[in-house]
Short mmCIF file of C-alpha atoms and ligand atoms in Angstrom, two decimals:
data_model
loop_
_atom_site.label_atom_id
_atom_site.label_comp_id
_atom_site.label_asym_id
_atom_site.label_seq_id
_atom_site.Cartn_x
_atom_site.Cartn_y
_atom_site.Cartn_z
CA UNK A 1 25.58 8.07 -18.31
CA UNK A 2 28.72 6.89 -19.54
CA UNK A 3 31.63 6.70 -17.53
CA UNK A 4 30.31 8.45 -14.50
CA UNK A 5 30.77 6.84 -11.01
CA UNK A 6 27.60 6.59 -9.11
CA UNK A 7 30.21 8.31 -6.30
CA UNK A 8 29.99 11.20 -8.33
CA UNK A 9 25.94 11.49 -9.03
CA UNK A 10 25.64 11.30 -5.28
CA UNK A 11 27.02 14.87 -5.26
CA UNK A 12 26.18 15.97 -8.84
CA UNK A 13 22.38 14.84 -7.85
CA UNK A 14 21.90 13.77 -4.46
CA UNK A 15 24.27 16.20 -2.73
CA UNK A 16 21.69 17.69 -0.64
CA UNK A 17 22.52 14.57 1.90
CA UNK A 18 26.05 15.70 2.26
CA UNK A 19 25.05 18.80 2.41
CA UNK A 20 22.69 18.38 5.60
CA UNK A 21 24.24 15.74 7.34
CA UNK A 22 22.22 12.65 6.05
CA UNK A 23 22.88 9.17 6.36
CA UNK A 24 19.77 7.77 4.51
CA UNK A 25 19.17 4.09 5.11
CA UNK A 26 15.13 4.11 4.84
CA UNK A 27 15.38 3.26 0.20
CA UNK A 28 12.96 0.96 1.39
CA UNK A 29 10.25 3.51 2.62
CA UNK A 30 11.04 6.00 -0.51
CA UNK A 31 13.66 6.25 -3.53
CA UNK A 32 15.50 9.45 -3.23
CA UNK A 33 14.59 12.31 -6.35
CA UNK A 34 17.89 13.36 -8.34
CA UNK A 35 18.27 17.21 -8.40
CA UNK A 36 17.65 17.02 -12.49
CA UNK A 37 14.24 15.03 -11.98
CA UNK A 38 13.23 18.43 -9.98
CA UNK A 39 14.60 20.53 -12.46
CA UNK A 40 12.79 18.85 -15.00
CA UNK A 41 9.57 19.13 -13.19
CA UNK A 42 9.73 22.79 -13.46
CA UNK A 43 10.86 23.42 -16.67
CA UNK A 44 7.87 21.46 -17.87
CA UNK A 45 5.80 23.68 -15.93
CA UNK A 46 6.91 26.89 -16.51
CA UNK A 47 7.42 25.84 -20.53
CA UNK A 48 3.35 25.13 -21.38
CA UNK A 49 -0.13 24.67 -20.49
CA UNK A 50 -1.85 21.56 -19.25
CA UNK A 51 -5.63 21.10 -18.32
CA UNK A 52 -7.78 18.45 -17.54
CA UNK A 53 -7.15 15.43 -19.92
CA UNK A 54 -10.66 14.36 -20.06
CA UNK A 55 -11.54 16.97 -23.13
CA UNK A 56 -10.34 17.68 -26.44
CA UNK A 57 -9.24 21.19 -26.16
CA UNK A 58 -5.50 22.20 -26.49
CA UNK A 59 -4.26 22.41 -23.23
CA UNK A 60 -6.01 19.15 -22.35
CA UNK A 61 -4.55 17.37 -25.32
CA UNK A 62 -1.07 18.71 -24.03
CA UNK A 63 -1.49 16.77 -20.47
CA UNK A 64 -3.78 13.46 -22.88
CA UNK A 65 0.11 13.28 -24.78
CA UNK A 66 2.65 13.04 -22.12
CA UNK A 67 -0.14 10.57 -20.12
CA UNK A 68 -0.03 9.00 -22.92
CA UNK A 69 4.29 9.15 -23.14
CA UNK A 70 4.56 7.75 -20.11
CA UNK A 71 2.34 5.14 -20.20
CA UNK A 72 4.96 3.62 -23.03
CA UNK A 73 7.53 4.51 -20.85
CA UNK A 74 6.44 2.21 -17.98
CA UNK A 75 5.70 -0.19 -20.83
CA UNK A 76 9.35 -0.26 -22.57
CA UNK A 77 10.92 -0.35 -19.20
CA UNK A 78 9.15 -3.46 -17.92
CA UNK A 79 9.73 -4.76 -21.52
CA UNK A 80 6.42 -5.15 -21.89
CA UNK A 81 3.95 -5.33 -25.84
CA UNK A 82 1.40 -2.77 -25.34
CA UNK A 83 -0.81 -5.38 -27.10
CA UNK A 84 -0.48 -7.94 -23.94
CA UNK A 85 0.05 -5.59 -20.93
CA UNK A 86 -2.10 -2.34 -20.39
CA UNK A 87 -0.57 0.34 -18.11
CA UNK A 88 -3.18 1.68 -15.43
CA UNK A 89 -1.82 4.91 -13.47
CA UNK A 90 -2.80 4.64 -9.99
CA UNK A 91 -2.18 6.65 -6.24
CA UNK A 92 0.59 4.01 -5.32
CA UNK A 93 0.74 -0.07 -5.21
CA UNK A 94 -1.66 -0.19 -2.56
CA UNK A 95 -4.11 1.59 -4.73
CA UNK A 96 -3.44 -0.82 -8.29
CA UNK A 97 -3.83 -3.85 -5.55
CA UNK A 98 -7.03 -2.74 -4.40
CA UNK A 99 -8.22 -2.41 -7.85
CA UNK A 100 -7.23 -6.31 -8.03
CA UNK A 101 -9.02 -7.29 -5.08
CA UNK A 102 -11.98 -5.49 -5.14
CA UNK A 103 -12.83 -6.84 -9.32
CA UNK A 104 -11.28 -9.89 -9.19
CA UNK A 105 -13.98 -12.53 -9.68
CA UNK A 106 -13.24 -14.61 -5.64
CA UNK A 107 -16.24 -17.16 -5.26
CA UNK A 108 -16.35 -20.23 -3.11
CA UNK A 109 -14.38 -22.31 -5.77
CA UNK A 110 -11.45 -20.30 -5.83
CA UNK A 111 -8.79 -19.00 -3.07
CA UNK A 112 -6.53 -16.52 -2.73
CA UNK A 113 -3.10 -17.54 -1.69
CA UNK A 114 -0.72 -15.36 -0.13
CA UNK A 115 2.99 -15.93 1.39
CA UNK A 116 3.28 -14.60 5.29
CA UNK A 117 5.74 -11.92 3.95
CA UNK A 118 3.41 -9.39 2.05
CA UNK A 119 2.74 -6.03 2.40
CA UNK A 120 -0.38 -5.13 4.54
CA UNK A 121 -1.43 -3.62 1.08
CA UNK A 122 -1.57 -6.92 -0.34
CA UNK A 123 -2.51 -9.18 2.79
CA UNK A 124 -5.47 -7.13 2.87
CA UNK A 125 -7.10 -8.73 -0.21
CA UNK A 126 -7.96 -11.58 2.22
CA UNK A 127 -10.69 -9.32 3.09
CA UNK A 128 -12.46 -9.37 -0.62
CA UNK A 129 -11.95 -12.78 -1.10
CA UNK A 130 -13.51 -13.83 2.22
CA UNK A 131 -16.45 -11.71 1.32
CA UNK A 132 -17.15 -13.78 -1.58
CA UNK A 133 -16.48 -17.09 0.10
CA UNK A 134 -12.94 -17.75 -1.22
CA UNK A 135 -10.48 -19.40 1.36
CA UNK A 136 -7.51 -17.33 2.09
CA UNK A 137 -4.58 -19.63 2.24
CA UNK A 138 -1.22 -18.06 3.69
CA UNK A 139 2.35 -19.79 3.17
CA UNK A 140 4.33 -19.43 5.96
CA UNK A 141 7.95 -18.06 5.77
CA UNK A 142 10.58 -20.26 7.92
CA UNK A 143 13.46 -19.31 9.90
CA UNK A 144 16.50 -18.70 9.71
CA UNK A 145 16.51 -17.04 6.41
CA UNK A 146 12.65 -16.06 6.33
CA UNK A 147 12.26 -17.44 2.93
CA UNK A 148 8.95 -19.13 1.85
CA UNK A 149 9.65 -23.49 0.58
CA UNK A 150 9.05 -24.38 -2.77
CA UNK A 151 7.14 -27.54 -1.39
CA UNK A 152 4.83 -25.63 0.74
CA UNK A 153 3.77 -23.10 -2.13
CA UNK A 154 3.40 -26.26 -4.39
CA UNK A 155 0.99 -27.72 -1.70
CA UNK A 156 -1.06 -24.76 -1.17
CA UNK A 157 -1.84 -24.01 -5.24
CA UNK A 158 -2.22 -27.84 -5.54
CA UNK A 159 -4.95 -28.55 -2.85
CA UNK A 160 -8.06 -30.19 -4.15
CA UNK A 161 -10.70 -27.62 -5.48
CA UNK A 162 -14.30 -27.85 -6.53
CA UNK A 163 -14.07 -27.64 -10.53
CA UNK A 164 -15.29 -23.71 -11.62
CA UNK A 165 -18.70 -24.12 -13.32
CA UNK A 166 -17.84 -21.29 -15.82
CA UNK A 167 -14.95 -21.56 -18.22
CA UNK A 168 -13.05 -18.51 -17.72
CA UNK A 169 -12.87 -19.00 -14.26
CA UNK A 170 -9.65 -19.26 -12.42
CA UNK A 171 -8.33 -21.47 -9.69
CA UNK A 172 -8.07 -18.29 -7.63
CA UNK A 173 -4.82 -15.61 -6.94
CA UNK A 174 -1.30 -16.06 -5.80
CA UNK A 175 0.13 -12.99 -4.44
CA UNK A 176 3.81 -12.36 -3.30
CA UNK A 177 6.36 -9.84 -3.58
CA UNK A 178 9.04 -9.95 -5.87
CA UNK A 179 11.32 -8.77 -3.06
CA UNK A 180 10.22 -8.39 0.84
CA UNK A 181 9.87 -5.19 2.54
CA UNK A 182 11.05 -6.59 5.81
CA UNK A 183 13.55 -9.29 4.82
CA UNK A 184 14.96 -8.54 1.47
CA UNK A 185 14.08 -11.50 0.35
CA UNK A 186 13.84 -12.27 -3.16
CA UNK A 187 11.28 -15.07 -4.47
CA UNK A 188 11.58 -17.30 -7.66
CA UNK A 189 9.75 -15.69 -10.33
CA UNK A 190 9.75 -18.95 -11.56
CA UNK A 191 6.58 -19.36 -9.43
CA UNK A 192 4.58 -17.13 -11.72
CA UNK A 193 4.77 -19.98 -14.31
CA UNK A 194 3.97 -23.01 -12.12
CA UNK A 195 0.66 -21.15 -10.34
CA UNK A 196 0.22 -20.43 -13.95
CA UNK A 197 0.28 -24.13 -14.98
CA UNK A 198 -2.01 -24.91 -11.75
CA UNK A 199 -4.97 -22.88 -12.84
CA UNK A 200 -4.09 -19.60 -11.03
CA UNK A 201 -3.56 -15.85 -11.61
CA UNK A 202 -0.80 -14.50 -9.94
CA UNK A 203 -0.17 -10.69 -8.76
CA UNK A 204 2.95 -9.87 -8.43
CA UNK A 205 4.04 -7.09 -5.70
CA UNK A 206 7.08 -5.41 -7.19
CA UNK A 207 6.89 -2.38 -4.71
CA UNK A 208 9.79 -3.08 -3.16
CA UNK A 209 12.14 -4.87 -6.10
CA UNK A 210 11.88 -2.11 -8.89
CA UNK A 211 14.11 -0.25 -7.14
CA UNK A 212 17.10 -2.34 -7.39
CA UNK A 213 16.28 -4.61 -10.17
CA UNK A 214 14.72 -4.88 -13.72
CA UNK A 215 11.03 -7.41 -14.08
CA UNK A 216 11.04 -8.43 -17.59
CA UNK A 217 7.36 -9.08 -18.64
CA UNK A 218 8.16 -10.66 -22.08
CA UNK A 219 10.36 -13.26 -19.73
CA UNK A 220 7.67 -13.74 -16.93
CA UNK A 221 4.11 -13.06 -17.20
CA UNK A 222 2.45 -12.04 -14.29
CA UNK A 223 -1.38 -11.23 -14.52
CA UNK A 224 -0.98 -8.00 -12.57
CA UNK A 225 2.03 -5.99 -11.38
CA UNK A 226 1.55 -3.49 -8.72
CA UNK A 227 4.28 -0.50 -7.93
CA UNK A 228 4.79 2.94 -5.83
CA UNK A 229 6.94 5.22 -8.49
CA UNK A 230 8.46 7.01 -5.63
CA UNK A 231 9.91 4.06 -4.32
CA UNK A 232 12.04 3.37 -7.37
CA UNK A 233 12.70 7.23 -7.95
CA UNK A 234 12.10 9.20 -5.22
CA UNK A 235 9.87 11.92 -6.93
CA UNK A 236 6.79 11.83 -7.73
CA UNK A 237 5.07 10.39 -4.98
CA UNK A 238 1.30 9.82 -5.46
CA UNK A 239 1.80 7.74 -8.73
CA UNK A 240 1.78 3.93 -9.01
CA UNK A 241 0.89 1.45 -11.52
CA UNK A 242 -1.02 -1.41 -12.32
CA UNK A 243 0.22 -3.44 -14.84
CA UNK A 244 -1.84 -6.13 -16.12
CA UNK A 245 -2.31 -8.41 -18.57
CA UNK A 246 -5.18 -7.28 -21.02
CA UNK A 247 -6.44 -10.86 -21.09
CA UNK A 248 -6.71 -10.95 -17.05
CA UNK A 249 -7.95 -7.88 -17.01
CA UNK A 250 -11.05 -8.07 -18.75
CA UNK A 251 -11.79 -11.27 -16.76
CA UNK A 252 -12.25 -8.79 -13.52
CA UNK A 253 -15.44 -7.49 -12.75
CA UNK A 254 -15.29 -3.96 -11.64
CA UNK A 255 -17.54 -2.64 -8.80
CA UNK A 256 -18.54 0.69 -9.90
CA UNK A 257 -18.28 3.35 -12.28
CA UNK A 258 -16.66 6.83 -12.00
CA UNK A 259 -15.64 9.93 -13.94
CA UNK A 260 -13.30 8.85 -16.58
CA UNK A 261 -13.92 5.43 -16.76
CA UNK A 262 -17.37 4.99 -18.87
CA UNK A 263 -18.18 5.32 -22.55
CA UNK A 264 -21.79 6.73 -21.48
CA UNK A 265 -23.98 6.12 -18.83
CA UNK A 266 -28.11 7.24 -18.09
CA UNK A 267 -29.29 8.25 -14.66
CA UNK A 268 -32.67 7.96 -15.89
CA UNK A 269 -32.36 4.00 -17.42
CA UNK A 270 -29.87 3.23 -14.55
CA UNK A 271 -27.32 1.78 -17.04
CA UNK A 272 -23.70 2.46 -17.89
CA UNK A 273 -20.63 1.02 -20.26
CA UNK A 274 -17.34 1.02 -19.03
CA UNK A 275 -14.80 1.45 -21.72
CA UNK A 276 -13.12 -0.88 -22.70
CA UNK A 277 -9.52 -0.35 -22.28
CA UNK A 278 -7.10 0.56 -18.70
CA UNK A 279 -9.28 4.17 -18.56
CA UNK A 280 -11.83 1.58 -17.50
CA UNK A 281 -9.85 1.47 -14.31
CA UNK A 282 -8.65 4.98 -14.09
CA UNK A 283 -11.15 6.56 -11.56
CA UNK A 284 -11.21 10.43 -11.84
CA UNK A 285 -9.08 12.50 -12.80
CA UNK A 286 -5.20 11.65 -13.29
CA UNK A 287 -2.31 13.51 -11.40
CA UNK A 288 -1.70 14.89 -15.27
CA UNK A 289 0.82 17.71 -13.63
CA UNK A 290 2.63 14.25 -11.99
CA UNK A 291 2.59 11.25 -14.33
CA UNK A 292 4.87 13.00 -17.09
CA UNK A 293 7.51 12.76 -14.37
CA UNK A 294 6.87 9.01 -14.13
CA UNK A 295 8.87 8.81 -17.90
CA UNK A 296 11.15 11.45 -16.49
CA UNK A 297 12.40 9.10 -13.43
CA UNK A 298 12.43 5.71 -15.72
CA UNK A 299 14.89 8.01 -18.45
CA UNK A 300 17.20 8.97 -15.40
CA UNK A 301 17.37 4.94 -14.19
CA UNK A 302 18.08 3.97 -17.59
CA UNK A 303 20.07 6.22 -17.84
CA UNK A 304 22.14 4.98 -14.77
CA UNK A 305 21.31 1.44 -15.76
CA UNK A 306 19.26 -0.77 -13.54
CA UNK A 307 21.76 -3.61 -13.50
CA UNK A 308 24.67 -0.76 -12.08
CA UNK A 309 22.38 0.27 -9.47
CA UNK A 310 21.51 -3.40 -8.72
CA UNK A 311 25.53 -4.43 -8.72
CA UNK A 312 26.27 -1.63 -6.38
CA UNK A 313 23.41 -2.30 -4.06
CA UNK A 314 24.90 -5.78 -3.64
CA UNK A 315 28.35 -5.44 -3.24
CA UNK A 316 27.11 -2.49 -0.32
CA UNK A 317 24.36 -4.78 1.26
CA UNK A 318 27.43 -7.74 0.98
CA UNK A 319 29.50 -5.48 3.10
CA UNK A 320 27.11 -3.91 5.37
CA UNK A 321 26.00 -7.98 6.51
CA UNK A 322 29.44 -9.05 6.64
CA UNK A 323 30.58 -6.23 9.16
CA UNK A 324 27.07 -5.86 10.86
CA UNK A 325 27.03 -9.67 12.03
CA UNK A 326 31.25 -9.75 12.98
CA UNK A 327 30.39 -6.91 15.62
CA UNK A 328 30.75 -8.13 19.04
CA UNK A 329 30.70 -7.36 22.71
CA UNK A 330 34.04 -7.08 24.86
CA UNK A 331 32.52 -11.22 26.53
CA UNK A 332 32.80 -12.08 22.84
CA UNK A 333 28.79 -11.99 22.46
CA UNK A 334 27.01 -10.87 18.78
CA UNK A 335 25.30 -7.58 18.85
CA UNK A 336 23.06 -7.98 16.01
CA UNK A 337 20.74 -10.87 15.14
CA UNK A 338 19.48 -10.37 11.31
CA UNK A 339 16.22 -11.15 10.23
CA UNK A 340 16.31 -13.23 7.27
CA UNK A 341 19.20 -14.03 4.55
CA UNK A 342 22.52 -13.16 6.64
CA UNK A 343 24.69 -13.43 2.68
CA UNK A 344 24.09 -11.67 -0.53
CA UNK A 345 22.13 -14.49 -2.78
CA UNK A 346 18.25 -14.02 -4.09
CA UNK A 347 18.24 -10.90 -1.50
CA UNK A 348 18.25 -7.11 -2.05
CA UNK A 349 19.36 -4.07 -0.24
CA UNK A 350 16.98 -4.02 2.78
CA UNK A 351 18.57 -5.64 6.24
CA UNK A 352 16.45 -5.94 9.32
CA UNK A 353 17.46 -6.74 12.60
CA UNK A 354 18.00 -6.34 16.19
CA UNK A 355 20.48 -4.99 18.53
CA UNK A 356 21.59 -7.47 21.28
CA UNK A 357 22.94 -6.54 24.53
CA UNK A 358 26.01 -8.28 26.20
CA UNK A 359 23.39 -10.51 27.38
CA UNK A 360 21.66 -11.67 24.45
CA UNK A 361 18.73 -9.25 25.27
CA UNK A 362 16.97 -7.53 22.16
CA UNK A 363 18.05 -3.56 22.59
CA UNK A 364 14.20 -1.88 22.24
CA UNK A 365 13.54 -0.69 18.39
CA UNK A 366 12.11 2.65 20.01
CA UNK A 367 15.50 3.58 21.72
CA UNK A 368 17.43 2.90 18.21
CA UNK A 369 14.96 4.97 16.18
CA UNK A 370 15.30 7.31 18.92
CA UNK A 371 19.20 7.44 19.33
CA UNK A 372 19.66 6.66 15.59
CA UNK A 373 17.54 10.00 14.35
CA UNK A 374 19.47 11.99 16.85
CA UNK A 375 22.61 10.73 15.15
CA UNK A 376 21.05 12.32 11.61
CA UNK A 377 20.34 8.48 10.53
CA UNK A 378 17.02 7.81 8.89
CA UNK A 379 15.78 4.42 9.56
CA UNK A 380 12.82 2.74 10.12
CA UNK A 381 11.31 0.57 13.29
CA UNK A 382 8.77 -1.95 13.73
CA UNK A 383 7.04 -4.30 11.23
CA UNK A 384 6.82 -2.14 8.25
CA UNK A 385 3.28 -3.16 7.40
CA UNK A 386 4.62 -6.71 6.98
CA UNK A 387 2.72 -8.64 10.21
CA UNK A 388 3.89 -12.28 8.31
CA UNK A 389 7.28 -11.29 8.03
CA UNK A 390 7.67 -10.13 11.80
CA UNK A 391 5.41 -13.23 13.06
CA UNK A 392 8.28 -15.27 11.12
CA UNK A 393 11.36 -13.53 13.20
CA UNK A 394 9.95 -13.64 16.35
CA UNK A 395 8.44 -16.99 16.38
CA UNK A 396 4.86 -16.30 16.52
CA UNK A 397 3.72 -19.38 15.61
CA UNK A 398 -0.03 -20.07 15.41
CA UNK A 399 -0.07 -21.66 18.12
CA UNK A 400 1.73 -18.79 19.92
CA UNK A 401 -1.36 -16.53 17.99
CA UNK A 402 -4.38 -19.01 18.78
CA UNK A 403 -6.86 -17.30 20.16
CA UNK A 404 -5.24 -13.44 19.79
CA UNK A 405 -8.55 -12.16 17.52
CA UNK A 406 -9.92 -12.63 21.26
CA UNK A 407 -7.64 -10.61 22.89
CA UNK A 408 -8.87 -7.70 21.62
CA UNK A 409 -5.70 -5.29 22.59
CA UNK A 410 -6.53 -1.65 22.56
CA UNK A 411 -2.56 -0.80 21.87
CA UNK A 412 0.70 -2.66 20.10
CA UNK A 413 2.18 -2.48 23.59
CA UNK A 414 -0.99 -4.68 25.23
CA UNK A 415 -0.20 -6.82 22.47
CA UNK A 416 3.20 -7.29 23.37
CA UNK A 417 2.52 -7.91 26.48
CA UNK A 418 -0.21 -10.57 25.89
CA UNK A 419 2.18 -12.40 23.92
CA UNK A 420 5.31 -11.78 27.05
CA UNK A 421 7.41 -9.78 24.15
CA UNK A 422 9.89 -7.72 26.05
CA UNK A 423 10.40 -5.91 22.55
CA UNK A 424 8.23 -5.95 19.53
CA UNK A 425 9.82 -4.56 16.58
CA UNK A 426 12.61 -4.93 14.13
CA UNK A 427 15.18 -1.76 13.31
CA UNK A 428 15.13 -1.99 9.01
CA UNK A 429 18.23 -0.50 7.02
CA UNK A 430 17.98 -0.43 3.39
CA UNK A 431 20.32 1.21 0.53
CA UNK A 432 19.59 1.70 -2.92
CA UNK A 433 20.56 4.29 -5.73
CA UNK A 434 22.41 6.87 -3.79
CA UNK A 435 23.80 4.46 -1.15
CA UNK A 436 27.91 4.78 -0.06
CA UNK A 437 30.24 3.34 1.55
CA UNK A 438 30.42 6.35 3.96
CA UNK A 439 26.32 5.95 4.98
CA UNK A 440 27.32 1.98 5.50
CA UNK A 441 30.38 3.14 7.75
CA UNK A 442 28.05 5.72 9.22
CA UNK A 443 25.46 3.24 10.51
CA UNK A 444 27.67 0.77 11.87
CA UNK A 445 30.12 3.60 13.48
CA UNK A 446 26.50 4.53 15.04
CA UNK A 447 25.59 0.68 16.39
CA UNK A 448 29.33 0.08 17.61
CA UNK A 449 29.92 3.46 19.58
CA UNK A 450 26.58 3.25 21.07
CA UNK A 451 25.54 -0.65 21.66
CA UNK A 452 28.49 -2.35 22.63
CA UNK A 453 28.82 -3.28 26.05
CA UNK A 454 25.62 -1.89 26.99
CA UNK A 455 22.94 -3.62 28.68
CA UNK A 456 19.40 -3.09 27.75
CA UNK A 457 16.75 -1.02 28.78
CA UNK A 458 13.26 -0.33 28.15
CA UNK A 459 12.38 2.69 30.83
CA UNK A 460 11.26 6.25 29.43
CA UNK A 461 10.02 5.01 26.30
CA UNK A 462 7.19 6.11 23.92
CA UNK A 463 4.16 3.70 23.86
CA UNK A 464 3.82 2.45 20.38
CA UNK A 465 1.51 4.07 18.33
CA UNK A 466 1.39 1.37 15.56
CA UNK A 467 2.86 -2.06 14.56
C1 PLP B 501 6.51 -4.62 -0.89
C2 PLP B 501 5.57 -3.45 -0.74
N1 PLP B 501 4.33 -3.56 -1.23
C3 PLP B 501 3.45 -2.57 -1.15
C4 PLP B 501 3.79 -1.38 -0.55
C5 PLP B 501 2.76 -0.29 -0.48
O1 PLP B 501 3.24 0.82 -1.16
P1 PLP B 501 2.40 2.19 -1.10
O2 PLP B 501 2.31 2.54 0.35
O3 PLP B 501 3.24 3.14 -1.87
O4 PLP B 501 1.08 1.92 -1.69
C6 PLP B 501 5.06 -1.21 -0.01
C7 PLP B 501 5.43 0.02 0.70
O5 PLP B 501 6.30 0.06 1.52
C8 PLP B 501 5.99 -2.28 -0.12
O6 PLP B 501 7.24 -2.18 0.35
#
């Protein structure tokens, strides 16, 4: 890439937000495609012919080569040996965590322990392991910075255990992301070692930190590595990884068979033999017209340079949370409260927060997304499937929560109300590869013109549809 400013890619590549008016703060939700990614896509297309990869026949063998391509791609750019990782292509990171869950060997020995702040894709494993009998323990994240202790992590992969009766048995799973979805938070990956050290496998959600930042497998050594493509890259969506360690992954016990994953199988002597490498875990057929643009994206960041992107992330998130918590109302009161790290260290690009009124009320998340859109600003509202996180910033405590399985609310808003929440959801800003100055100005242009000095109300709002 050379000397080129990332100033000018956004209107070499990404000018289509200029073009239309955009002011795209949801990096978060999905990576923006560059207009040569596209191009690429095409040329591909239009250049050969690809079939099925499951046969041996030319135009298979064309689509079996660049599967094949990538897969090293994702490999070099984690820095990972092909002999210690495998590379299994999945629909997105909820779809490589689910392989995880629903194969990894839970019993009544082991648990699985999660910090509050994961993704519903990953808090949902709780669900496997409790069907086995493992105990599901959950680190909480503490205020005001929504980060998870060292101490309390220590304690919960250090409580006393029943010892495993076979040898390859683990203590059980730790599961965190890299980087939050709702805070920004970034967590030691220095923990990968220590739960390593205390018996345990560790899966490591890097969904959200990809984007901004490079994981260096030959440095840390997660068992398994789940990631959305189109979060890092914008295009293509429906493509995701599991990255696991070969050793870890033959310790998991998978719970069926499918096209694509057996060496042979009889219906008649009800047996089959799964193959032995990451097809094992490849169920059906492959996007093969999709995954070739997987390599495609990972050239384009390199050739960018993941530490640029990650330097100019920072120095915009730096400014953004510097000017976002200085705004104030004319009786001298704050009109944001942030939710989680309020400076720049072991965070990334995604802010969330509220608006305040003169009065210290929270402003309602539905009237921002509503005014915000109308404005031509794409964020997001709620809890971005991240129920831990958003229990940590509004001070559901468990004691706040006992008895809420009870409660059985038919909507978020009866919800709400059972738990005498005026408001019930966070407005999330996040910035990666294409970010400016100008969207930064944009947003806070937005907030001060329409927030300040205004008190809050909640009439003529949309029920919400979903937390
Ligand atoms: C941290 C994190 N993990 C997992 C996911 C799930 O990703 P997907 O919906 O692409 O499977 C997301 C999506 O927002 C995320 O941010």
């Amino acid at each position: 890439m050379g000397s080129i400013q990332l100033e000018e890619l956004r209107t070499a590549e990404y000018g289509y937000l200029d073009r239309d008016g955009h002011v795209y703060l949801d990096y978060a939700g999905a990576g923006l495609a560059a207009d040569c990614q596209l191009r690429a896509h095409e040329k591909r297309l239009r250049a050969a012919v690809f079939g099925n990869p499951h046969s041996e026949n030319p135009t298979s063998a064309a689509s079996t080569a660049l599967v094949e391509s990538a897969r090293g791609a994702v490999l070099r750019h984690l820095n990972a040996a092909s002999g210690e990782y495998a590379v299994i292509f999945t629909p997105n990171a909820t779809g490589a965590s689910r392989l995880v869950g629903e194969a990894y060997r839970f019993d009544s020995h082991s648990r699985l322990v999660l910090t509050a702040d994961n993704h519903n894709s990953v808090v949902g494993l709780r669900e496997f392991a409790r069907r086995r009998g493992a105990r599901t323990v959950s680190v909480p994240v503490r205020p005001p910075d929504l980060r998870v202790g060292d101490t309390a992590l220590a304690e919960a992969l250090t409580t006393p255990w029943a010892p495993p009766t076979v040898t390859d048995r683990r203590r059980g799973l730790l599961a965190y992301p890299a980087q939050s979805n709702f805070t920004g938070v970034q967590h030691p990956l220095g923990w990968i070692d220590r739960a390593h050290a205390r018996g345990y496998d560790v899966l490591l959600d890097a969904a959200a930190f990809l984007p901004t930042n490079s994981l260096d497998l030959a440095a840390v050594q997660p068992d398994f590595v789940v990631m959305s493509w189109y979060k890092v890259f914008g295009y293509p969506t429906g493509v995701g990884c599991l990255v696991a360690r070969r050793e870890a992954l033959a310790r998991l016990r998978r719970p069926w068979f499918s096209g694509g994953t057996i060496v042979a199988v009889s219906v008649e002597a009800d047996w089959h033999r799964l193959t032995d490498d990451e097809t094992a875990f490849e169920d059906g057929t492959l996007n093969f017209l999709s995954i070739p643009d997987v390599e495609v994206g990972l050239d384009w960041v390199r050739s960018i340079g993941t530490d640029r992107i990650h330097r100019r992330v920072g120095v915009l998130t730096a400014e953004l949370l510097g000017r976002l918590t200085g705004l104030r109302h004319g009786n001298g009161a704050p009109m944001v409260r942030i939710y989680g790290p309020a400076d720049d260290r072991d965070r990334g690009g995604t802010v969330s927060l509220n608006l305040l009124d003169p009065g210290g009320l929270l402003v309602d998340e539905r009237l921002v997304a509503a005014e915000s859109a109308a404005a031509g600003i794409s964020l997001r509202t709620g809890c971005f499937c991240n129920p831990g996180a958003g229990e940590g910033a509004f001070d559901l405590t468990g004691e706040r929560l006992e008895g809420s399985r009870r409660w059985g609310a038919a909507s978020v808003d009866e919800y709400l109300a059972r738990l005498g929440m005026r408001t019930g959801g966070a407005v999330r800003v996040s910035l990666g590869l294409a970010s400016n100055l100008a969207d930064v100005d944009r947003f806070l242009d937005f907030v001060d013109s329409t927030y300040r000095d205004r008190p809050a109300a909640t009439e003529g709002l949309e029920p919400r549809r979903r937390c």
